Amino acid sequence: MTAGVALTAAAIGSVVYSLPVDCSTVVVDGIGYQQCSNGWYQPRYVGTTVQYIVVDAPR
């Protein structure tokens, strides 16, 4: 038996506190997003802490 990791997409609107290492910054209409594999995240600051909101791919 081999061990594997199954990745599932987080629900739109979910909040995550850290991102995978394969992310890149993409700016669309002046808004910065993190694009990680097939997921898109928009950073939101709460005080000095950053949270990432799962969003649909920007157009």
PDB file of C-alpha atoms in Angstrom:
ATOM      1  CA  MET A   1       0.000   0.000   0.000  1.00  0.00           C
ATOM      2  CA  THR A   2       1.361   3.431  -0.878  1.00  0.00           C
ATOM      3  CA  ALA A   3       0.691   6.553   1.095  1.00  0.00           C
ATOM      4  CA  GLY A   4      -0.615   9.598  -0.709  1.00  0.00           C
ATOM      5  CA  VAL A   5      -2.067  12.971  -0.057  1.00  0.00           C
ATOM      6  CA  ALA A   6      -5.458  13.841  -1.470  1.00  0.00           C
ATOM      7  CA  LEU A   7      -5.942  17.549  -2.046  1.00  0.00           C
ATOM      8  CA  THR A   8      -9.441  18.902  -1.997  1.00  0.00           C
ATOM      9  CA  ALA A   9     -10.539  22.402  -2.838  1.00  0.00           C
ATOM     10  CA  ALA A  10     -11.663  24.562   0.040  1.00  0.00           C
ATOM     11  CA  ALA A  11     -15.156  26.004  -0.160  1.00  0.00           C
ATOM     12  CA  ILE A  12     -15.507  29.509  -1.578  1.00  0.00           C
ATOM     13  CA  GLY A  13     -15.664  31.959   1.320  1.00  0.00           C
ATOM     14  CA  SER A  14     -13.632  29.727   3.645  1.00  0.00           C
ATOM     15  CA  VAL A  15     -10.823  31.297   5.649  1.00  0.00           C
ATOM     16  CA  VAL A  16      -7.363  29.754   5.759  1.00  0.00           C
ATOM     17  CA  TYR A  17      -4.426  30.977   7.791  1.00  0.00           C
ATOM     18  CA  SER A  18      -1.557  29.622   5.699  1.00  0.00           C
ATOM     19  CA  LEU A  19      -1.068  28.780   2.047  1.00  0.00           C
ATOM     20  CA  PRO A  20       0.719  25.966   0.227  1.00  0.00           C
ATOM     21  CA  VAL A  21       4.261  26.672  -0.939  1.00  0.00           C
ATOM     22  CA  ASP A  22       3.384  26.629  -4.658  1.00  0.00           C
ATOM     23  CA  CYS A  23       1.588  30.007  -4.698  1.00  0.00           C
ATOM     24  CA  SER A  24       2.221  33.054  -6.821  1.00  0.00           C
ATOM     25  CA  THR A  25       0.854  36.585  -6.596  1.00  0.00           C
ATOM     26  CA  VAL A  26      -1.503  37.674  -9.375  1.00  0.00           C
ATOM     27  CA  VAL A  27      -2.921  41.213  -9.605  1.00  0.00           C
ATOM     28  CA  VAL A  28      -6.290  41.594 -11.342  1.00  0.00           C
ATOM     29  CA  ASP A  29      -7.933  45.030 -11.572  1.00  0.00           C
ATOM     30  CA  GLY A  30      -5.590  46.321  -8.872  1.00  0.00           C
ATOM     31  CA  ILE A  31      -6.460  43.564  -6.389  1.00  0.00           C
ATOM     32  CA  GLY A  32      -3.761  41.116  -5.291  1.00  0.00           C
ATOM     33  CA  TYR A  33      -4.587  37.417  -5.136  1.00  0.00           C
ATOM     34  CA  GLN A  34      -2.599  34.307  -4.330  1.00  0.00           C
ATOM     35  CA  GLN A  35      -2.961  31.582  -6.939  1.00  0.00           C
ATOM     36  CA  CYS A  36      -1.994  28.146  -5.613  1.00  0.00           C
ATOM     37  CA  SER A  37      -2.385  25.170  -7.949  1.00  0.00           C
ATOM     38  CA  ASN A  38      -6.093  25.446  -8.839  1.00  0.00           C
ATOM     39  CA  GLY A  39      -7.062  27.555  -5.813  1.00  0.00           C
ATOM     40  CA  TRP A  40      -7.394  31.324  -5.518  1.00  0.00           C
ATOM     41  CA  TYR A  41      -7.081  33.283  -2.272  1.00  0.00           C
ATOM     42  CA  GLN A  42      -7.541  36.937  -1.380  1.00  0.00           C
ATOM     43  CA  PRO A  43      -5.603  38.190   1.637  1.00  0.00           C
ATOM     44  CA  ARG A  44      -7.454  40.025   4.395  1.00  0.00           C
ATOM     45  CA  TYR A  45      -5.749  41.649   7.338  1.00  0.00           C
ATOM     46  CA  VAL A  46      -7.217  41.400  10.815  1.00  0.00           C
ATOM     47  CA  GLY A  47      -5.006  43.589  12.951  1.00  0.00           C
ATOM     48  CA  THR A  48      -1.500  42.404  12.130  1.00  0.00           C
ATOM     49  CA  THR A  49      -2.603  38.883  11.154  1.00  0.00           C
ATOM     50  CA  VAL A  50      -3.234  37.923   7.547  1.00  0.00           C
ATOM     51  CA  GLN A  51      -6.062  35.563   6.660  1.00  0.00           C
ATOM     52  CA  TYR A  52      -6.792  34.246   3.176  1.00  0.00           C
ATOM     53  CA  ILE A  53     -10.336  34.044   1.853  1.00  0.00           C
ATOM     54  CA  VAL A  54     -10.972  31.335  -0.733  1.00  0.00           C
ATOM     55  CA  VAL A  55     -12.418  33.024  -3.838  1.00  0.00           C
ATOM     56  CA  ASP A  56     -13.429  32.120  -7.378  1.00  0.00           C
ATOM     57  CA  ALA A  57     -10.764  32.764  -9.990  1.00  0.00           C
ATOM     58  CA  PRO A  58     -10.802  36.489 -10.819  1.00  0.00           C
ATOM     59  CA  ARG A  59     -11.849  37.583 -14.308  1.00  0.00           C
TER      60      ARG A  59
END
